[in-house]
Each structure stands twice: as C-alpha cells, then as structure tokens.
mmCIF file of C-alpha atoms in Angstrom:
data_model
loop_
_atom_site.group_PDB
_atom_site.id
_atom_site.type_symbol
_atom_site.label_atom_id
_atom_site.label_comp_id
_atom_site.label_asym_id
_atom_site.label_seq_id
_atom_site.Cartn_x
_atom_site.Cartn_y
_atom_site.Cartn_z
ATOM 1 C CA UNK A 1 70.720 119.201 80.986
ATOM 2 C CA UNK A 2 73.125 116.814 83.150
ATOM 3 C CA UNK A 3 75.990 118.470 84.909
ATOM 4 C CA UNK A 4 79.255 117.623 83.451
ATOM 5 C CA UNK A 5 80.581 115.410 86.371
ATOM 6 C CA UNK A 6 77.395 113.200 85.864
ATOM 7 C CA UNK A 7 78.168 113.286 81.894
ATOM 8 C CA UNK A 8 81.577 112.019 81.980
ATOM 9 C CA UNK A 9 80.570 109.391 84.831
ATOM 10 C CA UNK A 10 78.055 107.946 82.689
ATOM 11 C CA UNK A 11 80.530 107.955 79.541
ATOM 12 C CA UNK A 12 82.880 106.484 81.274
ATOM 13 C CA UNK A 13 80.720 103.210 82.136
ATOM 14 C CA UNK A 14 79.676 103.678 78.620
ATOM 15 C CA UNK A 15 83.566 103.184 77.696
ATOM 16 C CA UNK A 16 83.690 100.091 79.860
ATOM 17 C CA UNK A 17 81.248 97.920 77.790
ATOM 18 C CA UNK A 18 83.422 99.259 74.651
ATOM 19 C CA UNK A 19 86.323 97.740 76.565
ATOM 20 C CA UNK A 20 84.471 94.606 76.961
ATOM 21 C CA UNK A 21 82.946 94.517 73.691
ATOM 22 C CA UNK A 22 79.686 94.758 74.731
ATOM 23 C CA UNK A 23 76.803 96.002 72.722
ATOM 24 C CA UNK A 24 74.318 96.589 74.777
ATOM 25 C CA UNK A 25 71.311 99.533 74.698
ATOM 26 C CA UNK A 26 70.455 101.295 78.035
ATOM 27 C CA UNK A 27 67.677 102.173 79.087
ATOM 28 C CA UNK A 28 66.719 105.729 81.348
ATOM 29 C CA UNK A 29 64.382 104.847 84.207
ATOM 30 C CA UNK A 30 65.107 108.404 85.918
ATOM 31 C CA UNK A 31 65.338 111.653 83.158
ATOM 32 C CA UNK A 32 67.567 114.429 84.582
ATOM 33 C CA UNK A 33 69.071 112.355 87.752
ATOM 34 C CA UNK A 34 72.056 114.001 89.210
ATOM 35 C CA UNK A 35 75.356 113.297 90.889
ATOM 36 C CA UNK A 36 76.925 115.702 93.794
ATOM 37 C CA UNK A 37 80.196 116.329 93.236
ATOM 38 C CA UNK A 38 80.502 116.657 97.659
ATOM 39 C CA UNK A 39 81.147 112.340 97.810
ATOM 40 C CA UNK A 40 82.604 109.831 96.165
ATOM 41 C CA UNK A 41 85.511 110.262 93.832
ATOM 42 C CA UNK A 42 85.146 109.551 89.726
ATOM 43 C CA UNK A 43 87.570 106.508 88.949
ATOM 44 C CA UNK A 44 89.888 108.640 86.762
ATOM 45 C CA UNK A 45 90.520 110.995 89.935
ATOM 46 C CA UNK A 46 91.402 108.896 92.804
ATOM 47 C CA UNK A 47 94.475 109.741 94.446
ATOM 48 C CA UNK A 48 97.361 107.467 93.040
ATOM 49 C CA UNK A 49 97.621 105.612 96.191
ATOM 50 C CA UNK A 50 93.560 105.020 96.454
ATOM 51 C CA UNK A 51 94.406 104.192 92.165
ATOM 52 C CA UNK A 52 96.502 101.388 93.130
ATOM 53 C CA UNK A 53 94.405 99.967 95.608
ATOM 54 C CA UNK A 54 91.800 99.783 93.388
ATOM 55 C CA UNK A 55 93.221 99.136 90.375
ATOM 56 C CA UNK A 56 93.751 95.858 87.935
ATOM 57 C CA UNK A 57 97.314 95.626 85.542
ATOM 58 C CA UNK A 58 97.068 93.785 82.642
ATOM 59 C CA UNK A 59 100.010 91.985 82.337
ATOM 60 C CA UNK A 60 101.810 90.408 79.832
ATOM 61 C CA UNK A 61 103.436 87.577 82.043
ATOM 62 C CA UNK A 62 106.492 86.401 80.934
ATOM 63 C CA UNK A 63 107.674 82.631 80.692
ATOM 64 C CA UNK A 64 109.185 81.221 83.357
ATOM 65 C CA UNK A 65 107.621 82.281 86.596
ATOM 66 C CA UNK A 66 104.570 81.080 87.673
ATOM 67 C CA UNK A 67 101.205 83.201 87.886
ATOM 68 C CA UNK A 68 101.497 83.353 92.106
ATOM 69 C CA UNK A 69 105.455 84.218 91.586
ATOM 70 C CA UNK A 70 104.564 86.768 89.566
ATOM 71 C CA UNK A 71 101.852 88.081 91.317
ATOM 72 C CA UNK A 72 104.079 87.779 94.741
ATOM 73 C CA UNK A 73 106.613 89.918 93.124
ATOM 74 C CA UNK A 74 104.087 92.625 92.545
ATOM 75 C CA UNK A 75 102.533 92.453 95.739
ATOM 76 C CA UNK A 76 106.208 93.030 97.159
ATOM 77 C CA UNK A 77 106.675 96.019 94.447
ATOM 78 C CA UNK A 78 104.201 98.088 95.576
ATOM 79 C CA UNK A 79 104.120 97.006 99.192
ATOM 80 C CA UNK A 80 100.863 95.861 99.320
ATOM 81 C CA UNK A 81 98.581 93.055 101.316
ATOM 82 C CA UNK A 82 96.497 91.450 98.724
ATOM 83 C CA UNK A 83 96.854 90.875 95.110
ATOM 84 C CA UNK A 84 95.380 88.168 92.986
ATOM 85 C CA UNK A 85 95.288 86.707 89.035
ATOM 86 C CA UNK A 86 92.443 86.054 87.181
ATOM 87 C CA UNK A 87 93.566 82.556 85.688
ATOM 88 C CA UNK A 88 96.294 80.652 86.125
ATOM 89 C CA UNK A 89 99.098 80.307 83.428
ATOM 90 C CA UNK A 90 101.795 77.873 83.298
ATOM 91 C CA UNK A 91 105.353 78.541 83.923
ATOM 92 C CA UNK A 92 106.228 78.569 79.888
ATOM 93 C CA UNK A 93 103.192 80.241 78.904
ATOM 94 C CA UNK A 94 102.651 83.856 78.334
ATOM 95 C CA UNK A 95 100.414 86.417 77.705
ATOM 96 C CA UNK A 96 97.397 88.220 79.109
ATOM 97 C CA UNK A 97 97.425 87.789 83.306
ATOM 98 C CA UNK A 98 94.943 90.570 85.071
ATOM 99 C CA UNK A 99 96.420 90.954 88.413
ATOM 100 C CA UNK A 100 93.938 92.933 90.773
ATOM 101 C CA UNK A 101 95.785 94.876 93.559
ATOM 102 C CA UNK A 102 94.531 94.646 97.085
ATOM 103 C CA UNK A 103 90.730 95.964 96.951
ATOM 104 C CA UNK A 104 90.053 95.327 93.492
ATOM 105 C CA UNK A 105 90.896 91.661 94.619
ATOM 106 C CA UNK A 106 87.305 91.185 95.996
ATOM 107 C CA UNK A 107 86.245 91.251 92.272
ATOM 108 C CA UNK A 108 89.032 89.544 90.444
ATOM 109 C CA UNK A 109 87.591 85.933 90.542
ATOM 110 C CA UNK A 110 84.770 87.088 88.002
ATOM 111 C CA UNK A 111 87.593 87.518 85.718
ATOM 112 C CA UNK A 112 88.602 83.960 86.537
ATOM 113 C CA UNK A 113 85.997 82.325 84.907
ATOM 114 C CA UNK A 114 85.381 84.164 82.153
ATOM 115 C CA UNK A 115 86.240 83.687 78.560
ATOM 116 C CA UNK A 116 90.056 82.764 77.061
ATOM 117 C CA UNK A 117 91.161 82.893 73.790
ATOM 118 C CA UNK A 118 94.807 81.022 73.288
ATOM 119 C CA UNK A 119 97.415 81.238 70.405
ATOM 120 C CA UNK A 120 98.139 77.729 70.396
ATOM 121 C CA UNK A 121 101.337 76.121 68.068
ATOM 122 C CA UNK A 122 100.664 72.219 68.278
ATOM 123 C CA UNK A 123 103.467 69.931 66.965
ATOM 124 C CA UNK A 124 102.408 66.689 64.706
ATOM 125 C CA UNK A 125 104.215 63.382 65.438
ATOM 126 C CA UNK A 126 103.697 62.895 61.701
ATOM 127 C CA UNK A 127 102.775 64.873 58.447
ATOM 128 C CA UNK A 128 99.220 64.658 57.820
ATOM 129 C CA UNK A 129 97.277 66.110 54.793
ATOM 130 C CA UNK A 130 95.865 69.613 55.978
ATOM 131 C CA UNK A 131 91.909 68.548 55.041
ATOM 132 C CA UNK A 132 92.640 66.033 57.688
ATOM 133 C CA UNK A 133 93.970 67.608 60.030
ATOM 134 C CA UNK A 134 91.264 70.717 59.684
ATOM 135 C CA UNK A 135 88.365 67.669 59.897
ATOM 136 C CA UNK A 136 90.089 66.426 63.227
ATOM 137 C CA UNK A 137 90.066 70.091 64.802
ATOM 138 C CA UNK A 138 86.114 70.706 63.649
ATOM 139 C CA UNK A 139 85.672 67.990 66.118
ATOM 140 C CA UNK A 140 86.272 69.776 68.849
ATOM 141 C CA UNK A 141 84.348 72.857 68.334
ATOM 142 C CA UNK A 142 81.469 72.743 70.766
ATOM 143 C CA UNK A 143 80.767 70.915 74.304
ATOM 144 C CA UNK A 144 83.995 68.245 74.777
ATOM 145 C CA UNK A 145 84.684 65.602 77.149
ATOM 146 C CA UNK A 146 88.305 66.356 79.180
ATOM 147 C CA UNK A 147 90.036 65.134 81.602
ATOM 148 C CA UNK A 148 92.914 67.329 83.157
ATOM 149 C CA UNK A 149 96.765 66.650 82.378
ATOM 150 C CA UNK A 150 99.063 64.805 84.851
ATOM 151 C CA UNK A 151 100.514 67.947 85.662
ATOM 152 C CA UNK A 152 97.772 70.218 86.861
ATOM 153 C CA UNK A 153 96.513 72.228 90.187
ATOM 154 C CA UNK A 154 93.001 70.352 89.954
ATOM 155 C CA UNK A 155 91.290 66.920 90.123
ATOM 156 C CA UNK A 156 91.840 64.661 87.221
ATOM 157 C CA UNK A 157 87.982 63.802 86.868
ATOM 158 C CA UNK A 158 86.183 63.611 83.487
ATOM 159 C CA UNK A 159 84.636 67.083 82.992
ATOM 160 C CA UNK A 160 83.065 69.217 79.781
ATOM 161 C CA UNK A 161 84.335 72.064 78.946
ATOM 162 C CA UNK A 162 83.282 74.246 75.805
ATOM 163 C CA UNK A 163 85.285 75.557 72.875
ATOM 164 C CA UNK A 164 83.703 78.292 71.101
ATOM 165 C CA UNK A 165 86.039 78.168 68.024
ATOM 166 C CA UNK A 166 89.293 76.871 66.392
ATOM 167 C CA UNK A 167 90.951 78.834 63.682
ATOM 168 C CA UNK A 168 93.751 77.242 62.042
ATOM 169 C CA UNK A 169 95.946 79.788 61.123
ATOM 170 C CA UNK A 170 99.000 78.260 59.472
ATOM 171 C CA UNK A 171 100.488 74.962 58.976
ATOM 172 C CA UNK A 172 103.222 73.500 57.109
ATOM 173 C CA UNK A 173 102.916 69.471 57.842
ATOM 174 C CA UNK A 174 104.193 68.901 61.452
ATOM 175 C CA UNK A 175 103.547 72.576 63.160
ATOM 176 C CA UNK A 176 99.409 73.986 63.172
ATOM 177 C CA UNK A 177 99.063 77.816 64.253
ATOM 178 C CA UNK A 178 95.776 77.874 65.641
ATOM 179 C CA UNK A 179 93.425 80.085 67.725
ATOM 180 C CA UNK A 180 91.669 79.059 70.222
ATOM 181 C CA UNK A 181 88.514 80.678 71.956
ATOM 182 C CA UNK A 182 87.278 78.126 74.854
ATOM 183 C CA UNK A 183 85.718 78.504 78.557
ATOM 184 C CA UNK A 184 87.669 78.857 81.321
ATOM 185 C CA UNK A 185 89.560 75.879 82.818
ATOM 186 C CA UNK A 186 90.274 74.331 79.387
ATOM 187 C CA UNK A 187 93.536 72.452 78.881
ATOM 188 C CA UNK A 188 95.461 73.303 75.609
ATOM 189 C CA UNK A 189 98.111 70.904 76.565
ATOM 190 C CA UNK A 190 94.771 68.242 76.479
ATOM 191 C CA UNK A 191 93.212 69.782 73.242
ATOM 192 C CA UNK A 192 96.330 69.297 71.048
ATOM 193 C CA UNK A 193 96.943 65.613 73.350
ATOM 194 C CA UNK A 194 93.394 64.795 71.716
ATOM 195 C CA UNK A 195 93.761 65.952 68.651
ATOM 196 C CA UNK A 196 96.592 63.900 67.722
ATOM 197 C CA UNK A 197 94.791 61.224 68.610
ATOM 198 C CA UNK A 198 92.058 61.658 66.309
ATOM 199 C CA UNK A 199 94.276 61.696 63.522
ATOM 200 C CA UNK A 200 96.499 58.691 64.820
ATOM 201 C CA UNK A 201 100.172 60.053 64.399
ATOM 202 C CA UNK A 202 100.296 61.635 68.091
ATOM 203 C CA UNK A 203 100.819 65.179 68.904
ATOM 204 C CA UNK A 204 101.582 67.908 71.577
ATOM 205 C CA UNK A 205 101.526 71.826 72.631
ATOM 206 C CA UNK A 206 104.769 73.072 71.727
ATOM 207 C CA UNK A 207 103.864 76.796 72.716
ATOM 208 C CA UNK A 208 101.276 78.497 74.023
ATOM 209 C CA UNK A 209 100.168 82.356 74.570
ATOM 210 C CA UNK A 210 96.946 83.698 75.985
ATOM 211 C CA UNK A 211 95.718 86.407 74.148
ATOM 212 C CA UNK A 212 92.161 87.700 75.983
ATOM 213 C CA UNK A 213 91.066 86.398 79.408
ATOM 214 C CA UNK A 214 87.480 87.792 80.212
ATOM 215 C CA UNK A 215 87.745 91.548 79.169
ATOM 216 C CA UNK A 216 91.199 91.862 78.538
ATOM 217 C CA UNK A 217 92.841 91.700 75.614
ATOM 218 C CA UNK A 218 96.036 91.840 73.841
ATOM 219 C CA UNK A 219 95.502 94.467 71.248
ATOM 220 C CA UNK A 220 94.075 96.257 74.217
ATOM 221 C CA UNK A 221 98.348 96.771 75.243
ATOM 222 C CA UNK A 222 99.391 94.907 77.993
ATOM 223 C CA UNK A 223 102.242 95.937 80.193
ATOM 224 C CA UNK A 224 105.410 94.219 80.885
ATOM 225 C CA UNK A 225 106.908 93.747 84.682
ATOM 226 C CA UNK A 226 109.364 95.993 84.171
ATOM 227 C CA UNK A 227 107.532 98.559 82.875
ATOM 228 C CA UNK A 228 105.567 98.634 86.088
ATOM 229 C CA UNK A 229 108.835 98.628 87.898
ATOM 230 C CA UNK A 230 109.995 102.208 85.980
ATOM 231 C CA UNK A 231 106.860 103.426 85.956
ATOM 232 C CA UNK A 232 106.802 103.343 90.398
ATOM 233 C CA UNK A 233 110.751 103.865 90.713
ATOM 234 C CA UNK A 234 109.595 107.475 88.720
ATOM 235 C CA UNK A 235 106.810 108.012 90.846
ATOM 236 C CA UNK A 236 108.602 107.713 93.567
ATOM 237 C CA UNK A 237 111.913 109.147 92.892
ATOM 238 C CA UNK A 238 110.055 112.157 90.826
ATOM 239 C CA UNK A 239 106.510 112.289 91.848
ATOM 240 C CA UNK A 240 105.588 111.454 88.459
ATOM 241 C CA UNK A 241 102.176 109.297 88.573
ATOM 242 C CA UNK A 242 101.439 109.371 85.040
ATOM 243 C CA UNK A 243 103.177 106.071 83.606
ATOM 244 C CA UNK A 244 101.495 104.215 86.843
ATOM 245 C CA UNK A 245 98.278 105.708 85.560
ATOM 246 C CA UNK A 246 98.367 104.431 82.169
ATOM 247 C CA UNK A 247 99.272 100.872 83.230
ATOM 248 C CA UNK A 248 97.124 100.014 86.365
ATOM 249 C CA UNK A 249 93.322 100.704 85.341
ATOM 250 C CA UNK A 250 90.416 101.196 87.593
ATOM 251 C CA UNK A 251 89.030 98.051 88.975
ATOM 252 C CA UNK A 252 85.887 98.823 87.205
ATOM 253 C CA UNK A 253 87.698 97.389 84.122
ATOM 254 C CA UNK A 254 87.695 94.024 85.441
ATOM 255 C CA UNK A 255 83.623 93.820 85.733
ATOM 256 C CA UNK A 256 83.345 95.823 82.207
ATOM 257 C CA UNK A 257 81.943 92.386 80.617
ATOM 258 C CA UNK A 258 78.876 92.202 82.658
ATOM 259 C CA UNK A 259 75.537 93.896 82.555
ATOM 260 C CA UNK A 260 75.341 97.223 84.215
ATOM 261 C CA UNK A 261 72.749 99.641 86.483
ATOM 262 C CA UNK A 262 73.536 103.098 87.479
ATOM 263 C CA UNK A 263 71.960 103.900 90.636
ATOM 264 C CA UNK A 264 71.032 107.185 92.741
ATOM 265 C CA UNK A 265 73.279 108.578 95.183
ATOM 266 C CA UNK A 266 70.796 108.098 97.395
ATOM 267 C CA UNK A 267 71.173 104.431 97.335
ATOM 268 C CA UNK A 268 74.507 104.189 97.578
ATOM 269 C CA UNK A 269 75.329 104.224 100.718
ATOM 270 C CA UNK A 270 72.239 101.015 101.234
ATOM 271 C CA UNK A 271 73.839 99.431 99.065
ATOM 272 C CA UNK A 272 77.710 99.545 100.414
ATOM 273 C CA UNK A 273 76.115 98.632 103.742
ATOM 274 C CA UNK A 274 74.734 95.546 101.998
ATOM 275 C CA UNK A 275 71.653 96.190 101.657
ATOM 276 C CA UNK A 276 69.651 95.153 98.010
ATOM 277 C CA UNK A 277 68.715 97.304 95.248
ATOM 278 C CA UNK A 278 65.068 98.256 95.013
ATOM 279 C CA UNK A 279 63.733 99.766 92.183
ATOM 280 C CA UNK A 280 63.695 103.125 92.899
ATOM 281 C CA UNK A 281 67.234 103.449 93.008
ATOM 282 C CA UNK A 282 67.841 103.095 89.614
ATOM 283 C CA UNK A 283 68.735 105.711 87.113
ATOM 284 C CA UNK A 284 69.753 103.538 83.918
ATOM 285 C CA UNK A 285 70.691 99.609 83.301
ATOM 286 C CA UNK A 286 71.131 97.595 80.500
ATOM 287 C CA UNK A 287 68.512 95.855 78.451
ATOM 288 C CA UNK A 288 68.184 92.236 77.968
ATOM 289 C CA UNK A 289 68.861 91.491 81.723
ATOM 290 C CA UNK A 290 67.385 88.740 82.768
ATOM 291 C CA UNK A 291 66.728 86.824 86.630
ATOM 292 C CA UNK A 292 69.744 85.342 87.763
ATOM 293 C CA UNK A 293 71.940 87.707 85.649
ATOM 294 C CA UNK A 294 75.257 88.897 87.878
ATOM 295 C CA UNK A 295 75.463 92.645 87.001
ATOM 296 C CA UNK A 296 77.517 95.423 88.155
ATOM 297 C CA UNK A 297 75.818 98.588 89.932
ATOM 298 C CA UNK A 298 77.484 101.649 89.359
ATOM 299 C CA UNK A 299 77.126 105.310 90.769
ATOM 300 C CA UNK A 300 76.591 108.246 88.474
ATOM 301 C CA UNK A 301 80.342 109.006 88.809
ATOM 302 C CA UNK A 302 81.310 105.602 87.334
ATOM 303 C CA UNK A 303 82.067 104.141 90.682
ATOM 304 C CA UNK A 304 81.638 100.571 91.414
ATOM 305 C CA UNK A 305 79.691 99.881 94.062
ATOM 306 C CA UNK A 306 78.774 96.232 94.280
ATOM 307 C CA UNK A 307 78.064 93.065 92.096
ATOM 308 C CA UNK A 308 74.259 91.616 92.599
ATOM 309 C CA UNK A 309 72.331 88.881 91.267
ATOM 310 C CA UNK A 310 68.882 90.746 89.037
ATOM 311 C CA UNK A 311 66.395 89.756 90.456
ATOM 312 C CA UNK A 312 63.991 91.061 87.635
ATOM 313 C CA UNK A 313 64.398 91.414 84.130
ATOM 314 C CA UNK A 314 65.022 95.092 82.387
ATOM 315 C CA UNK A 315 61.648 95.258 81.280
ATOM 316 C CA UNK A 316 60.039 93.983 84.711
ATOM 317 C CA UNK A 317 62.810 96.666 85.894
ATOM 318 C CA UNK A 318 61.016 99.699 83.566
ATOM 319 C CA UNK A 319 57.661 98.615 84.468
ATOM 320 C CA UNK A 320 57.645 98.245 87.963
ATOM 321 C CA UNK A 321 57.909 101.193 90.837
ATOM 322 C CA UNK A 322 58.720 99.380 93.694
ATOM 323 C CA UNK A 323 60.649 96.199 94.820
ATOM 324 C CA UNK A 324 64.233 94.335 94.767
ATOM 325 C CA UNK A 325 65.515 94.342 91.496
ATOM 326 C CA UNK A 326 68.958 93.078 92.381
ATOM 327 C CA UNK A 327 70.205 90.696 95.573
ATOM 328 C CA UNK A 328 73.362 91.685 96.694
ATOM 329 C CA UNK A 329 76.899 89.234 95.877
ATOM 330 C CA UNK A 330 79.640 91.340 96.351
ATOM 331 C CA UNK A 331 79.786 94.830 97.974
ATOM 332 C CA UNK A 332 82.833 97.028 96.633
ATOM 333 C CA UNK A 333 82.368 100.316 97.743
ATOM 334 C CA UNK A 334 83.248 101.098 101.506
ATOM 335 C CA UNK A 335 80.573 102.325 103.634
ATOM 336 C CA UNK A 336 80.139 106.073 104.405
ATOM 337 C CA UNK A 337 82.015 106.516 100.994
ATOM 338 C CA UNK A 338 78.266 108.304 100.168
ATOM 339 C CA UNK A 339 76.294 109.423 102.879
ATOM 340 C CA UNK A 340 73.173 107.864 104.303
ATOM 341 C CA UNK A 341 69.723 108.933 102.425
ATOM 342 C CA UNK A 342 68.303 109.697 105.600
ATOM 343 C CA UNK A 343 70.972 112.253 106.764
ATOM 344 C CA UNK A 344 70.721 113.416 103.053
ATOM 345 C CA UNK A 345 66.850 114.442 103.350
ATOM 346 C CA UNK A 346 67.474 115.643 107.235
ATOM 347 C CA UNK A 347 69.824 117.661 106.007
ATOM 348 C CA UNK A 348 67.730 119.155 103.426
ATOM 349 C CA UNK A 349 64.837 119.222 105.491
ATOM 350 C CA UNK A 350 66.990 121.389 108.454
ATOM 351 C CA UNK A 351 68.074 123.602 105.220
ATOM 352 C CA UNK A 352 64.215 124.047 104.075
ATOM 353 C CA UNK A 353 63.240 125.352 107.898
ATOM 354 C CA UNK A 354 66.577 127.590 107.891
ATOM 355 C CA UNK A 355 65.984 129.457 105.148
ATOM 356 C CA UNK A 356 61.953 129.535 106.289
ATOM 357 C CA UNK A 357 63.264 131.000 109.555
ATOM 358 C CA UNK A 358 65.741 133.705 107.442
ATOM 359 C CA UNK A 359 62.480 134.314 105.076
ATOM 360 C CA UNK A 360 60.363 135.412 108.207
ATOM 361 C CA UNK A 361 63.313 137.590 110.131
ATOM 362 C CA UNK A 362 63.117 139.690 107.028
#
C-alpha cells in the first residue's frame, strides 16, 4: 500500500492529463515504489513565493494591449525577471493568453505551438446563400496554403498550415459565427481574407476571440488582469494567498498535454543535473509513446522535473531492464532539489553498519 504523499502525487499528474484532455492508460513498471516526504515539495505546497515562480495564469487578455504589454505589466505586478506568453494575440483580440512567470518560462514555448481553437465572426461583402457559403468553408478543412497578412511579426512566405475543423455556428447573410480549431501560427484575419474569395463577394475578420491555446481552455475559467491585481494587493496587505492560489497554477499545467513518466527519487537528482533517463528509473509512463515523442518526467510528488525526447517506445520501455529511454530537452527542476543516489545509498549503507555496531554493543 502507497503512502499517502505518493498517492496524491500520482493523482495529481493523473489530474493533469484530465486538464489536457488526455486519455491515456499508464502503465506500472515498479509495484510499491515510494516517495520520501524529506525532498522536494508537492506542487500544491510550495510556498506562495516558490508558487509564483513556478506558476502559469491563464489569462483572459483583454483588447487593446498587446500580448508583450500585457505580459510587461505582469512582470512589473509581481516584481519579477522573466515572464513569457504562449502565443501571440493581436491588440483587438481576446481570450485565452498563458503567461508563465519567471521559471515556468523555460517551458512556456511548448505551449506556443500547440493547438488553438478561435471564435471567429467574419463579415460578408455580400449576402450569399448559406449552402454556399458552408461549401466555401469545407474547403479549408485540412492542410492549406497561407501566406501571412501585411500586418504581422513574421515573414510573408507561402507556408501550410492545418485546420482541424470549422463549425459554422450562426449566420444571418453578411455575419458567419464560426469555430475554428487550427495549428498554431494560423492567420484568422487570412482564413476569412480567403474565404471571401472563394465565394467572390469579398470578406473580412470583424472579431476574433481565442478560446483554447494548447491545454488551456476557456470553460477551464480564465482570470482577468485585475483580478490578479486584488488577488496580490490582499496578499500583501492581509497575508491572504488563497485568491493568488486559485489563479496562478503550477507550471506543470502548461506540459499537461504531453505524454508523461514518473520516475524514482533516485533519479531525480541525474536527471536535474542533465543527465538522461535510463530505464531503471522509471516507476510509471504512458502507453502509446513512441521514439521521438517529447514527454514530461515527473517525480512521485507530481513535480516536474524535465522535458526529454523517448527514446524507446512504452512497450520497448516495459520490456527492457536497462538503457536510455528518454534524451534530455529541457531540465526544470534545480539541482540538489533531490539528493544524489549515491549519497542516498551511502547514507543508508553508514545507517546499516550503525545499527550493526549498536546490535553488537548489546
């Protein structure tokens, strides 16, 4: 029977891939592997300055500034060094804008190009007949050719970009309600551009809000600027941390899309150093990992450690006894956050001989 502290850490990676979405089944390569409660600090428990510094808000930006004015500002709020976005918005546009705070900045950018899914209102030039209009948007579903508006942050070259599905919601002859689920990078201002000109009367984006990027997502509750603003003034005027609590989430949330491995204490530490995962040090991971997959590694409190590229599949994974299953990307996790496996089984060596020597005195 697990101890409670390793129960609740592996629930709460469990709760990240129901964050994400992600149906997944994991798979136990160690039965009865344990957590010490003497390092490392469960995500829900970090001190609320550590829970800052490692934490991701999921905003709901609001028109008019852009994405690095609004992260600025929040930088400046909190009085911190680093923050970042994971995808840029427009000045008009609004919606869901992850901003990682200082450490959890090292793993923002894999919210970047992830997943978006847009509530898109796209103004006719002229009435067309809606079985027309739904024909012209079926014609973008799947792999399109696009080349980036006149006013964007990147080269205007020819590239293809994917949209996984267009919904058309509502439409009364000039204005179309749609939904849009695309990749990362796609232009909404270009997508409406397009389709007017498939149906030959012109159109344009009249309004735009971003409803999911990667794993967050709107009916998930995203939090307004000035809620974060009340939520520090009572922190720091009261000593309350609760409201900052609810609205800035553990980092881990921002890599709760990809596949995950729990690993041993005892290869923590390896691993923070930047060292690569070998196969012993895995507890549990994720089926249907495959070579090449970017997963997350995770200690048995729910900590994030680092972000690797497998190496081996899950099965090869289960199989095998020895060798790297994951190459190191991204280390999270500072070093000496866990202590070294060596020191660990000194340690418990020196305690084996001490009580020897106390069993012979008596």
């Amino acid at each position: 029977m697990v101890s409670d502290l390793t129960r609740k850490g592996i629930e709460f990676v469990k709760k990240l891939d129901e964050f994400a979405g992600l149906k997944r089944e994991w798979l136990v390569k160690i039965e009865g592997e344990e957590t010490s409660p003497e390092y490392g600090t469960p995500p829900w428990e970090r001190p609320i300055e550590q829970h800052i510094r490692m934490g991701v808000i999921p905003l709901d930006k609001p028109p008019g500034p852009t994405s690095h004015e609004v992260v600025a500002w929040i930088k400046r709020m909190f009085g911190l060094s680093k923050a970042g976005h994971g995808g840029t918005l427009d000045p008009k546009v609004t919606g869901v804008l992850p901003v990682a705070l200082e450490e959890a900045t090292k793993i923002i950018g894999l919210v970047v190009h992830t997943g978006k899914e847009y509530m898109c209102v796209m103004q006719l030039h002229s009435p067309v007949p809606e079985p027309d209009l739904r024909k012209a948007i079926s014609m973008f579903i799947g792999e399109i050719y696009q080349r980036p508006p006149l006013r964007s942050s990147v080269k205007r070259s020819l590239r293809t970009k994917k949209i996984y599905d267009i919904e058309l919601l509502e439409y009364n002859g000039i204005y179309a309600l749609m939904r849009v689920e695309c990749e990362a990078g796609t232009y909404m201002r270009k997508l409406c551009h397009d389709i007017g000109l498939i149906l030959g009367v012109g159109a344009h984006m009249r309004e735009l809000r971003r409803t999911r990027s990667g794993p967050f997502r709107e009916e998930h509750g995203l939090v307004r600027l000035q809620d974060l603003s009340e939520a520090l003034y009572r922190w720091k005027t009261e000593g309350k941390d609760d409201w900052l609590r609810k609205y800035i989430l553990p980092a881990e949330y921002a890599v709760s899309h990809l596949p995950k491995i729990i690993i041993r204490d005892t290869a923590v530490d390896a691993i923070a150093h930047g060292a690569d995962l070998a196969v012993p040090g895995i507890v549990m991971l994720h089926a249907g990992i495959e070579p090449g997959d970017t997963v997350a590694l995770f200690t048995l409190k729910g900590e994030l450690v680092a972000i690797g590229i497998a190496k081996m599949s899950s099965e090869e994974i289960m199989k095998a006894q020895k060798g790297i299953a994951v190459k190191m990307r991204r280390v999270v996790m500072k070093p000496g956050t866990y202590p070294r496996a060596w020191k660990a089984k000194e340690a418990k060596k020196e305690k084996k001989e001490e009580q020897a020597r106390e069993k012979q005195q008596h």
